């Protein structure tokens, strides 16, 4: 059966190559028979890739340890849930997941009824991606390889087991969402390239891929967020972001993807920034591949990378092929990308979008530069030097603040040209609230510059968005004579794309609060306590009661420390927190399972480090303010994205102002309602 | 199109780009750069006391001392050159001992050297064999792999 899995991959590879050629012929000759055949091929690719996937899953679930992959990542005592997630625990399996998602995305594109003039080439480009993954899976890391020394009839009773760090719900969702994001950006890229290939100069490719882009962006956001959550709860070092190359690898395409998401609106509306948009989606797509190269090749030292493997080389080659293909095409078709519109004023919504893009891309460049700095310095100066948070934080913080300010300014500033009066009228209230917030916080003891600026920025932006919605409601109320609640609902439902965007912005602002709070007001201490001893941190009074032993789940043993938490000032009992070290059967060393008491105000985060013969135990205790808002903000972002994507009346608003190729300028000016 | 206005926009945007570039480069100047160094190079005395280093080596598990009675706690251990275990440096890290410390294939330590040549680490990262792929060098093969190899399609 393992052979059946492998041959499914080989078949899928052959079908994908066939599909690419036939799609291209179909597009060139406009031949429906070829097109039908090519579509069939893409169906076949998806089918055989799925068959291979299901066979691997079957092996993982049933525990056939004669398969090397199954042997290496699962064992008899592994819960079914994690047997399933073993699908993406290693190199071969995770590439199979990528392929699985990619082939289904390709299928949706190939059979899409929209923009039929673009689908053949777009499908061919996507199939080319599939072909690359299939090539790697068949020739470099075969997921169906047998274990060493296996001979027919041999039964291997148990596997080596999954790394305990991966046995966490965060590691179940984080990779899937990240891949869904990565793969998703291949679709707008494919359409952008197709638009160039077919000399389609208008913004059709952007309209067709708008939903793809939002979905890909949403998943990449979630992938990053759940990765951070996994790091926070499972790695047990007290933080959620460490500027590790692996984290940066998925953050950089997120930044350029976010820039793309915004700049396409300018093309839709003003027919401008055409080259920029094509370049942005190319860069985003290439970065998803390059990130994978960084993670799988071992060129950069990372804490949680896949082991060194030959895979990186192939990813680098493929990345370069795609990059040169895209750049070549962009240069070849540069005539198509001449923009029609122009900027009329520095003080306008257009230019605020442009600045937004400059900052997002600037952030991406900074993070990219910092990440590959060891390679750069080695090449340029001959010494290998790396930079960490001391480089990233001072760059990202001011740019981030500027970005958030812009997020508040943009909704309130007029298209084309804003007057100074318009600015003063619009920004009076948000500025005032921000100032009040800063003063208020200052009197309550917040003295750090970055904290004050960060909170004030969040307040400014949040109140600007609220003000914008309130004003819309008021105008609608006047126009329709509906009650305020109904006007409000009508307003946001009628233009879901825009208000979905606002909801996403509110979610991101909540995340900003968490980032500012957890970086400016965090505390930590390390202390060895005897049973009954107490320690104070922040507003907490902690008493270490005792150590105990217990079993977790079905097969795990844990040593735990029982700690009573009470309010330092008032002495109110706040319950108990348990911090553990869990012993996994497949590993000699116990793994930290943090004790967490999470409130909206702050997290009390306790790591049990070690214990002594006398029953004493050593703890690292951290106070991480506002971290819960990071996760809450994430859910608000999901909500906003779903809101924006919800089909039906109201979902398309914004596009009615679309200018066509022949209509270089929007006919009307001013703000639209 | 109004050329003058466009010029103004381009000028404004260029200023923003310059500001971002300046920010990146000035932060690069002030950032703590960690210089990669091998254990052997460190022992050869090329150490500058103010420089921040990043040294990777294998952990000598016989000489690990995790003293939790001290404040702050102290993890003292030695890392050595894989090729030549006699070349080793002492590392002191004032933080809790990470999980997997005993199982790590190597440690990546960042910090400054004190006058006694001890590396005072403020960051300790471990490379672990059990993360994701296991270091299992025995390349085992199925029928197909063997078949492909015989055809020269797989090395």
mmCIF file with all atom_site columns, N, CA and C in Angstrom, chain A residues 214-270:
data_model
loop_
_atom_site.group_PDB
_atom_site.id
_atom_site.type_symbol
_atom_site.label_atom_id
_atom_site.label_alt_id
_atom_site.label_comp_id
_atom_site.label_asym_id
_atom_site.label_entity_id
_atom_site.label_seq_id
_atom_site.pdbx_PDB_ins_code
_atom_site.Cartn_x
_atom_site.Cartn_y
_atom_site.Cartn_z
_atom_site.occupancy
_atom_site.B_iso_or_equiv
_atom_site.pdbx_formal_charge
_atom_site.auth_seq_id
_atom_site.auth_comp_id
_atom_site.auth_asym_id
_atom_site.auth_atom_id
_atom_site.pdbx_PDB_model_num
ATOM 1   N N  . UNK A 1 214 ? -7.877  38.034 0.617   1.00 0.00 ? 214 UNK A N  1
ATOM 2   C CA . UNK A 1 214 ? -8.323  38.223 2.000   1.00 0.00 ? 214 UNK A CA 1
ATOM 3   C C  . UNK A 1 214 ? -8.216  36.905 2.770   1.00 0.00 ? 214 UNK A C  1
ATOM 4   N N  . UNK A 1 215 ? -8.632  35.818 2.136   1.00 0.00 ? 215 UNK A N  1
ATOM 5   C CA . UNK A 1 215 ? -8.586  34.521 2.814   1.00 0.00 ? 215 UNK A CA 1
ATOM 6   C C  . UNK A 1 215 ? -7.140  34.139 3.135   1.00 0.00 ? 215 UNK A C  1
ATOM 7   N N  . UNK A 1 216 ? -6.256  34.314 2.138   1.00 0.00 ? 216 UNK A N  1
ATOM 8   C CA . UNK A 1 216 ? -4.852  33.972 2.369   1.00 0.00 ? 216 UNK A CA 1
ATOM 9   C C  . UNK A 1 216 ? -4.274  34.828 3.495   1.00 0.00 ? 216 UNK A C  1
ATOM 10  N N  . UNK A 1 217 ? -4.596  36.108 3.457   1.00 0.00 ? 217 UNK A N  1
ATOM 11  C CA . UNK A 1 217 ? -4.097  37.017 4.489   1.00 0.00 ? 217 UNK A CA 1
ATOM 12  C C  . UNK A 1 217 ? -4.622  36.609 5.859   1.00 0.00 ? 217 UNK A C  1
ATOM 13  N N  . UNK A 1 218 ? -5.928  36.275 5.902   1.00 0.00 ? 218 UNK A N  1
ATOM 14  C CA . UNK A 1 218 ? -6.527  35.873 7.178   1.00 0.00 ? 218 UNK A CA 1
ATOM 15  C C  . UNK A 1 218 ? -5.821  34.649 7.732   1.00 0.00 ? 218 UNK A C  1
ATOM 16  N N  . UNK A 1 219 ? -5.602  33.659 6.892   1.00 0.00 ? 219 UNK A N  1
ATOM 17  C CA . UNK A 1 219 ? -4.962  32.435 7.384   1.00 0.00 ? 219 UNK A CA 1
ATOM 18  C C  . UNK A 1 219 ? -3.519  32.691 7.807   1.00 0.00 ? 219 UNK A C  1
ATOM 19  N N  . UNK A 1 220 ? -2.835  33.537 7.071   1.00 0.00 ? 220 UNK A N  1
ATOM 20  C CA . UNK A 1 220 ? -1.451  33.826 7.453   1.00 0.00 ? 220 UNK A CA 1
ATOM 21  C C  . UNK A 1 220 ? -1.418  34.568 8.788   1.00 0.00 ? 220 UNK A C  1
ATOM 22  N N  . UNK A 1 221 ? -2.389  35.471 8.968   1.00 0.00 ? 221 UNK A N  1
ATOM 23  C CA . UNK A 1 221 ? -2.503  36.169 10.249  1.00 0.00 ? 221 UNK A CA 1
ATOM 24  C C  . UNK A 1 221 ? -2.703  35.163 11.373  1.00 0.00 ? 221 UNK A C  1
ATOM 25  N N  . UNK A 1 222 ? -3.654  34.256 11.160  1.00 0.00 ? 222 UNK A N  1
ATOM 26  C CA . UNK A 1 222 ? -3.945  33.253 12.182  1.00 0.00 ? 222 UNK A CA 1
ATOM 27  C C  . UNK A 1 222 ? -2.754  32.339 12.399  1.00 0.00 ? 222 UNK A C  1
ATOM 28  N N  . UNK A 1 223 ? -2.077  32.000 11.304  1.00 0.00 ? 223 UNK A N  1
ATOM 29  C CA . UNK A 1 223 ? -0.910  31.132 11.416  1.00 0.00 ? 223 UNK A CA 1
ATOM 30  C C  . UNK A 1 223 ? 0.145   31.761 12.310  1.00 0.00 ? 223 UNK A C  1
ATOM 31  N N  . UNK A 1 224 ? 0.399   33.033 12.086  1.00 0.00 ? 224 UNK A N  1
ATOM 32  C CA . UNK A 1 224 ? 1.377   33.740 12.916  1.00 0.00 ? 224 UNK A CA 1
ATOM 33  C C  . UNK A 1 224 ? 0.908   33.825 14.359  1.00 0.00 ? 224 UNK A C  1
ATOM 34  N N  . UNK A 1 225 ? -0.374  34.157 14.507  1.00 0.00 ? 225 UNK A N  1
ATOM 35  C CA . UNK A 1 225 ? -0.912  34.354 15.846  1.00 0.00 ? 225 UNK A CA 1
ATOM 36  C C  . UNK A 1 225 ? -0.904  33.049 16.634  1.00 0.00 ? 225 UNK A C  1
ATOM 37  N N  . UNK A 1 226 ? -1.320  31.964 15.992  1.00 0.00 ? 226 UNK A N  1
ATOM 38  C CA . UNK A 1 226 ? -1.363  30.685 16.706  1.00 0.00 ? 226 UNK A CA 1
ATOM 39  C C  . UNK A 1 226 ? 0.040   30.136 16.936  1.00 0.00 ? 226 UNK A C  1
ATOM 40  N N  . UNK A 1 227 ? 0.948   30.515 16.050  1.00 0.00 ? 227 UNK A N  1
ATOM 41  C CA . UNK A 1 227 ? 2.341   30.166 16.289  1.00 0.00 ? 227 UNK A CA 1
ATOM 42  C C  . UNK A 1 227 ? 2.853   30.881 17.542  1.00 0.00 ? 227 UNK A C  1
ATOM 43  N N  . UNK A 1 228 ? 2.487   32.145 17.653  1.00 0.00 ? 228 UNK A N  1
ATOM 44  C CA . UNK A 1 228 ? 2.893   32.923 18.829  1.00 0.00 ? 228 UNK A CA 1
ATOM 45  C C  . UNK A 1 228 ? 2.271   32.330 20.088  1.00 0.00 ? 228 UNK A C  1
ATOM 46  N N  . UNK A 1 229 ? 1.021   31.925 19.977  1.00 0.00 ? 229 UNK A N  1
ATOM 47  C CA . UNK A 1 229 ? 0.329   31.362 21.131  1.00 0.00 ? 229 UNK A CA 1
ATOM 48  C C  . UNK A 1 229 ? 0.968   30.032 21.551  1.00 0.00 ? 229 UNK A C  1
ATOM 49  N N  . UNK A 1 230 ? 1.361   29.257 20.544  1.00 0.00 ? 230 UNK A N  1
ATOM 50  C CA . UNK A 1 230 ? 2.038   27.994 20.835  1.00 0.00 ? 230 UNK A CA 1
ATOM 51  C C  . UNK A 1 230 ? 3.355   28.265 21.560  1.00 0.00 ? 230 UNK A C  1
ATOM 52  N N  . UNK A 1 231 ? 4.124   29.222 21.026  1.00 0.00 ? 231 UNK A N  1
ATOM 53  C CA . UNK A 1 231 ? 5.407   29.554 21.649  1.00 0.00 ? 231 UNK A CA 1
ATOM 54  C C  . UNK A 1 231 ? 5.186   29.999 23.095  1.00 0.00 ? 231 UNK A C  1
ATOM 55  N N  . UNK A 1 232 ? 4.121   30.760 23.294  1.00 0.00 ? 232 UNK A N  1
ATOM 56  C CA . UNK A 1 232 ? 3.853   31.331 24.616  1.00 0.00 ? 232 UNK A CA 1
ATOM 57  C C  . UNK A 1 232 ? 3.475   30.261 25.628  1.00 0.00 ? 232 UNK A C  1
ATOM 58  N N  . UNK A 1 233 ? 2.590   29.360 25.239  1.00 0.00 ? 233 UNK A N  1
ATOM 59  C CA . UNK A 1 233 ? 2.103   28.389 26.217  1.00 0.00 ? 233 UNK A CA 1
ATOM 60  C C  . UNK A 1 233 ? 2.952   27.131 26.268  1.00 0.00 ? 233 UNK A C  1
ATOM 61  N N  . UNK A 1 234 ? 3.655   26.809 25.193  1.00 0.00 ? 234 UNK A N  1
ATOM 62  C CA . UNK A 1 234 ? 4.325   25.520 25.159  1.00 0.00 ? 234 UNK A CA 1
ATOM 63  C C  . UNK A 1 234 ? 5.839   25.616 25.311  1.00 0.00 ? 234 UNK A C  1
ATOM 64  N N  . UNK A 1 235 ? 6.450   26.596 24.678  1.00 0.00 ? 235 UNK A N  1
ATOM 65  C CA . UNK A 1 235 ? 7.900   26.663 24.763  1.00 0.00 ? 235 UNK A CA 1
ATOM 66  C C  . UNK A 1 235 ? 8.363   27.099 26.143  1.00 0.00 ? 235 UNK A C  1
ATOM 67  N N  . UNK A 1 236 ? 7.495   27.820 26.858  1.00 0.00 ? 236 UNK A N  1
ATOM 68  C CA . UNK A 1 236 ? 7.782   28.123 28.244  1.00 0.00 ? 236 UNK A CA 1
ATOM 69  C C  . UNK A 1 236 ? 8.975   29.025 28.474  1.00 0.00 ? 236 UNK A C  1
ATOM 70  N N  . UNK A 1 237 ? 9.165   30.025 27.643  1.00 0.00 ? 237 UNK A N  1
ATOM 71  C CA . UNK A 1 237 ? 10.202  30.997 27.949  1.00 0.00 ? 237 UNK A CA 1
ATOM 72  C C  . UNK A 1 237 ? 9.599   32.342 28.342  1.00 0.00 ? 237 UNK A C  1
ATOM 73  N N  . UNK A 1 238 ? 8.284   32.401 28.326  1.00 0.00 ? 238 UNK A N  1
ATOM 74  C CA . UNK A 1 238 ? 7.612   33.580 28.858  1.00 0.00 ? 238 UNK A CA 1
ATOM 75  C C  . UNK A 1 238 ? 7.189   34.598 27.824  1.00 0.00 ? 238 UNK A C  1
ATOM 76  N N  . UNK A 1 239 ? 7.614   34.412 26.587  1.00 0.00 ? 239 UNK A N  1
ATOM 77  C CA . UNK A 1 239 ? 7.244   35.377 25.558  1.00 0.00 ? 239 UNK A CA 1
ATOM 78  C C  . UNK A 1 239 ? 6.514   34.701 24.424  1.00 0.00 ? 239 UNK A C  1
ATOM 79  N N  . UNK A 1 240 ? 6.084   35.511 23.456  1.00 0.00 ? 240 UNK A N  1
ATOM 80  C CA . UNK A 1 240 ? 5.348   34.943 22.331  1.00 0.00 ? 240 UNK A CA 1
ATOM 81  C C  . UNK A 1 240 ? 6.024   35.263 21.009  1.00 0.00 ? 240 UNK A C  1
ATOM 82  N N  . UNK A 1 241 ? 7.058   36.093 21.059  1.00 0.00 ? 241 UNK A N  1
ATOM 83  C CA . UNK A 1 241 ? 7.715   36.462 19.811  1.00 0.00 ? 241 UNK A CA 1
ATOM 84  C C  . UNK A 1 241 ? 9.190   36.699 20.085  1.00 0.00 ? 241 UNK A C  1
ATOM 85  N N  . UNK A 1 242 ? 10.081  36.044 19.359  1.00 0.00 ? 242 UNK A N  1
ATOM 86  C CA . UNK A 1 242 ? 11.491  36.180 19.677  1.00 0.00 ? 242 UNK A CA 1
ATOM 87  C C  . UNK A 1 242 ? 12.357  36.622 18.516  1.00 0.00 ? 242 UNK A C  1
ATOM 88  N N  . UNK A 1 243 ? 11.742  37.063 17.414  1.00 0.00 ? 243 UNK A N  1
ATOM 89  C CA . UNK A 1 243 ? 12.478  37.459 16.210  1.00 0.00 ? 243 UNK A CA 1
ATOM 90  C C  . UNK A 1 243 ? 13.381  36.334 15.728  1.00 0.00 ? 243 UNK A C  1
ATOM 91  N N  . UNK A 1 244 ? 12.912  35.140 15.904  1.00 0.00 ? 244 UNK A N  1
ATOM 92  C CA . UNK A 1 244 ? 13.632  33.990 15.394  1.00 0.00 ? 244 UNK A CA 1
ATOM 93  C C  . UNK A 1 244 ? 13.429  33.930 13.873  1.00 0.00 ? 244 UNK A C  1
ATOM 94  N N  . UNK A 1 245 ? 14.444  33.468 13.121  1.00 0.00 ? 245 UNK A N  1
ATOM 95  C CA . UNK A 1 245 ? 14.290  33.417 11.660  1.00 0.00 ? 245 UNK A CA 1
ATOM 96  C C  . UNK A 1 245 ? 13.006  32.728 11.195  1.00 0.00 ? 245 UNK A C  1
ATOM 97  N N  . UNK A 1 246 ? 12.604  31.703 11.911  1.00 0.00 ? 246 UNK A N  1
ATOM 98  C CA . UNK A 1 246 ? 11.396  30.988 11.488  1.00 0.00 ? 246 UNK A CA 1
ATOM 99  C C  . UNK A 1 246 ? 10.152  31.859 11.642  1.00 0.00 ? 246 UNK A C  1
ATOM 100 N N  . UNK A 1 247 ? 10.117  32.606 12.728  1.00 0.00 ? 247 UNK A N  1
ATOM 101 C CA . UNK A 1 247 ? 8.977   33.506 12.924  1.00 0.00 ? 247 UNK A CA 1
ATOM 102 C C  . UNK A 1 247 ? 8.995   34.600 11.863  1.00 0.00 ? 247 UNK A C  1
ATOM 103 N N  . UNK A 1 248 ? 10.178  35.176 11.651  1.00 0.00 ? 248 UNK A N  1
ATOM 104 C CA . UNK A 1 248 ? 10.300  36.231 10.652  1.00 0.00 ? 248 UNK A CA 1
ATOM 105 C C  . UNK A 1 248 ? 9.909   35.736 9.272   1.00 0.00 ? 248 UNK A C  1
ATOM 106 N N  . UNK A 1 249 ? 10.242  34.478 8.992   1.00 0.00 ? 249 UNK A N  1
ATOM 107 C CA . UNK A 1 249 ? 9.965   33.923 7.668   1.00 0.00 ? 249 UNK A CA 1
ATOM 108 C C  . UNK A 1 249 ? 8.479   33.985 7.342   1.00 0.00 ? 249 UNK A C  1
ATOM 109 N N  . UNK A 1 250 ? 7.622   33.876 8.330   1.00 0.00 ? 250 UNK A N  1
ATOM 110 C CA . UNK A 1 250 ? 6.201   33.979 8.004   1.00 0.00 ? 250 UNK A CA 1
ATOM 111 C C  . UNK A 1 250 ? 5.654   35.380 8.285   1.00 0.00 ? 250 UNK A C  1
ATOM 112 N N  . UNK A 1 251 ? 6.422   36.187 9.001   1.00 0.00 ? 251 UNK A N  1
ATOM 113 C CA . UNK A 1 251 ? 5.983   37.558 9.269   1.00 0.00 ? 251 UNK A CA 1
ATOM 114 C C  . UNK A 1 251 ? 6.222   38.453 8.047   1.00 0.00 ? 251 UNK A C  1
ATOM 115 N N  . UNK A 1 252 ? 7.335   38.227 7.337   1.00 0.00 ? 252 UNK A N  1
ATOM 116 C CA . UNK A 1 252 ? 7.681   39.105 6.214   1.00 0.00 ? 252 UNK A CA 1
ATOM 117 C C  . UNK A 1 252 ? 6.627   39.025 5.092   1.00 0.00 ? 252 UNK A C  1
ATOM 118 N N  . UNK A 1 253 ? 6.244   37.817 4.638   1.00 0.00 ? 253 UNK A N  1
ATOM 119 C CA . UNK A 1 253 ? 5.173   37.799 3.624   1.00 0.00 ? 253 UNK A CA 1
ATOM 120 C C  . UNK A 1 253 ? 3.857   38.348 4.156   1.00 0.00 ? 253 UNK A C  1
ATOM 121 N N  . UNK A 1 254 ? 3.658   38.239 5.455   1.00 0.00 ? 254 UNK A N  1
ATOM 122 C CA . UNK A 1 254 ? 2.437   38.836 6.025   1.00 0.00 ? 254 UNK A CA 1
ATOM 123 C C  . UNK A 1 254 ? 2.468   40.344 5.828   1.00 0.00 ? 254 UNK A C  1
ATOM 124 N N  . UNK A 1 255 ? 3.616   40.953 6.040   1.00 0.00 ? 255 UNK A N  1
ATOM 125 C CA . UNK A 1 255 ? 3.738   42.408 5.878   1.00 0.00 ? 255 UNK A CA 1
ATOM 126 C C  . UNK A 1 255 ? 3.503   42.823 4.435   1.00 0.00 ? 255 UNK A C  1
ATOM 127 N N  . UNK A 1 256 ? 4.161   42.122 3.504   1.00 0.00 ? 256 UNK A N  1
ATOM 128 C CA . UNK A 1 256 ? 3.981   42.518 2.106   1.00 0.00 ? 256 UNK A CA 1
ATOM 129 C C  . UNK A 1 256 ? 2.572   42.166 1.633   1.00 0.00 ? 256 UNK A C  1
ATOM 130 N N  . UNK A 1 257 ? 2.024   41.074 2.153   1.00 0.00 ? 257 UNK A N  1
ATOM 131 C CA . UNK A 1 257 ? 0.643   40.707 1.816   1.00 0.00 ? 257 UNK A CA 1
ATOM 132 C C  . UNK A 1 257 ? -0.329  41.770 2.303   1.00 0.00 ? 257 UNK A C  1
ATOM 133 N N  . UNK A 1 258 ? -0.079  42.294 3.500   1.00 0.00 ? 258 UNK A N  1
ATOM 134 C CA . UNK A 1 258 ? -0.933  43.367 4.027   1.00 0.00 ? 258 UNK A CA 1
ATOM 135 C C  . UNK A 1 258 ? -0.820  44.605 3.145   1.00 0.00 ? 258 UNK A C  1
ATOM 136 N N  . UNK A 1 259 ? 0.391   44.901 2.696   1.00 0.00 ? 259 UNK A N  1
ATOM 137 C CA . UNK A 1 259 ? 0.578   46.056 1.808   1.00 0.00 ? 259 UNK A CA 1
ATOM 138 C C  . UNK A 1 259 ? -0.220  45.853 0.526   1.00 0.00 ? 259 UNK A C  1
ATOM 139 N N  . UNK A 1 260 ? -0.153  44.648 -0.026  1.00 0.00 ? 260 UNK A N  1
ATOM 140 C CA . UNK A 1 260 ? -0.867  44.326 -1.256  1.00 0.00 ? 260 UNK A CA 1
ATOM 141 C C  . UNK A 1 260 ? -2.373  44.496 -1.068  1.00 0.00 ? 260 UNK A C  1
ATOM 142 N N  . UNK A 1 261 ? -2.864  43.988 0.052   1.00 0.00 ? 261 UNK A N  1
ATOM 143 C CA . UNK A 1 261 ? -4.292  44.062 0.367   1.00 0.00 ? 261 UNK A CA 1
ATOM 144 C C  . UNK A 1 261 ? -4.789  45.504 0.316   1.00 0.00 ? 261 UNK A C  1
ATOM 145 N N  . UNK A 1 262 ? -3.935  46.437 0.733   1.00 0.00 ? 262 UNK A N  1
ATOM 146 C CA . UNK A 1 262 ? -4.333  47.840 0.734   1.00 0.00 ? 262 UNK A CA 1
ATOM 147 C C  . UNK A 1 262 ? -4.123  48.508 -0.624  1.00 0.00 ? 262 UNK A C  1
ATOM 148 N N  . UNK A 1 263 ? -2.996  48.183 -1.268  1.00 0.00 ? 263 UNK A N  1
ATOM 149 C CA . UNK A 1 263 ? -2.677  48.937 -2.479  1.00 0.00 ? 263 UNK A CA 1
ATOM 150 C C  . UNK A 1 263 ? -3.582  48.561 -3.651  1.00 0.00 ? 263 UNK A C  1
ATOM 151 N N  . UNK A 1 264 ? -4.152  47.346 -3.631  1.00 0.00 ? 264 UNK A N  1
ATOM 152 C CA . UNK A 1 264 ? -5.049  46.997 -4.735  1.00 0.00 ? 264 UNK A CA 1
ATOM 153 C C  . UNK A 1 264 ? -6.280  47.894 -4.742  1.00 0.00 ? 264 UNK A C  1
ATOM 154 N N  . UNK A 1 265 ? -6.639  48.401 -3.564  1.00 0.00 ? 265 UNK A N  1
ATOM 155 C CA . UNK A 1 265 ? -7.807  49.286 -3.527  1.00 0.00 ? 265 UNK A CA 1
ATOM 156 C C  . UNK A 1 265 ? -7.560  50.549 -4.340  1.00 0.00 ? 265 UNK A C  1
ATOM 157 N N  . UNK A 1 266 ? -6.306  50.992 -4.355  1.00 0.00 ? 266 UNK A N  1
ATOM 158 C CA . UNK A 1 266 ? -5.969  52.186 -5.132  1.00 0.00 ? 266 UNK A CA 1
ATOM 159 C C  . UNK A 1 266 ? -6.058  51.881 -6.630  1.00 0.00 ? 266 UNK A C  1
ATOM 160 N N  . UNK A 1 267 ? -5.643  50.685 -7.003  1.00 0.00 ? 267 UNK A N  1
ATOM 161 C CA . UNK A 1 267 ? -5.757  50.350 -8.421  1.00 0.00 ? 267 UNK A CA 1
ATOM 162 C C  . UNK A 1 267 ? -7.219  50.209 -8.835  1.00 0.00 ? 267 UNK A C  1
ATOM 163 N N  . UNK A 1 268 ? -8.019  49.581 -7.971  1.00 0.00 ? 268 UNK A N  1
ATOM 164 C CA . UNK A 1 268 ? -9.432  49.417 -8.287  1.00 0.00 ? 268 UNK A CA 1
ATOM 165 C C  . UNK A 1 268 ? -10.105 50.771 -8.470  1.00 0.00 ? 268 UNK A C  1
ATOM 166 N N  . UNK A 1 269 ? -9.700  51.714 -7.642  1.00 0.00 ? 269 UNK A N  1
ATOM 167 C CA . UNK A 1 269 ? -10.406 52.979 -7.618  1.00 0.00 ? 269 UNK A CA 1
ATOM 168 C C  . UNK A 1 269 ? -9.814  54.011 -8.558  1.00 0.00 ? 269 UNK A C  1
ATOM 169 N N  . UNK A 1 270 ? -8.495  54.038 -8.643  1.00 0.00 ? 270 UNK A N  1
ATOM 170 C CA . UNK A 1 270 ? -7.854  55.106 -9.406  1.00 0.00 ? 270 UNK A CA 1
ATOM 171 C C  . UNK A 1 270 ? -7.044  54.586 -10.584 1.00 0.00 ? 270 UNK A C  1
#
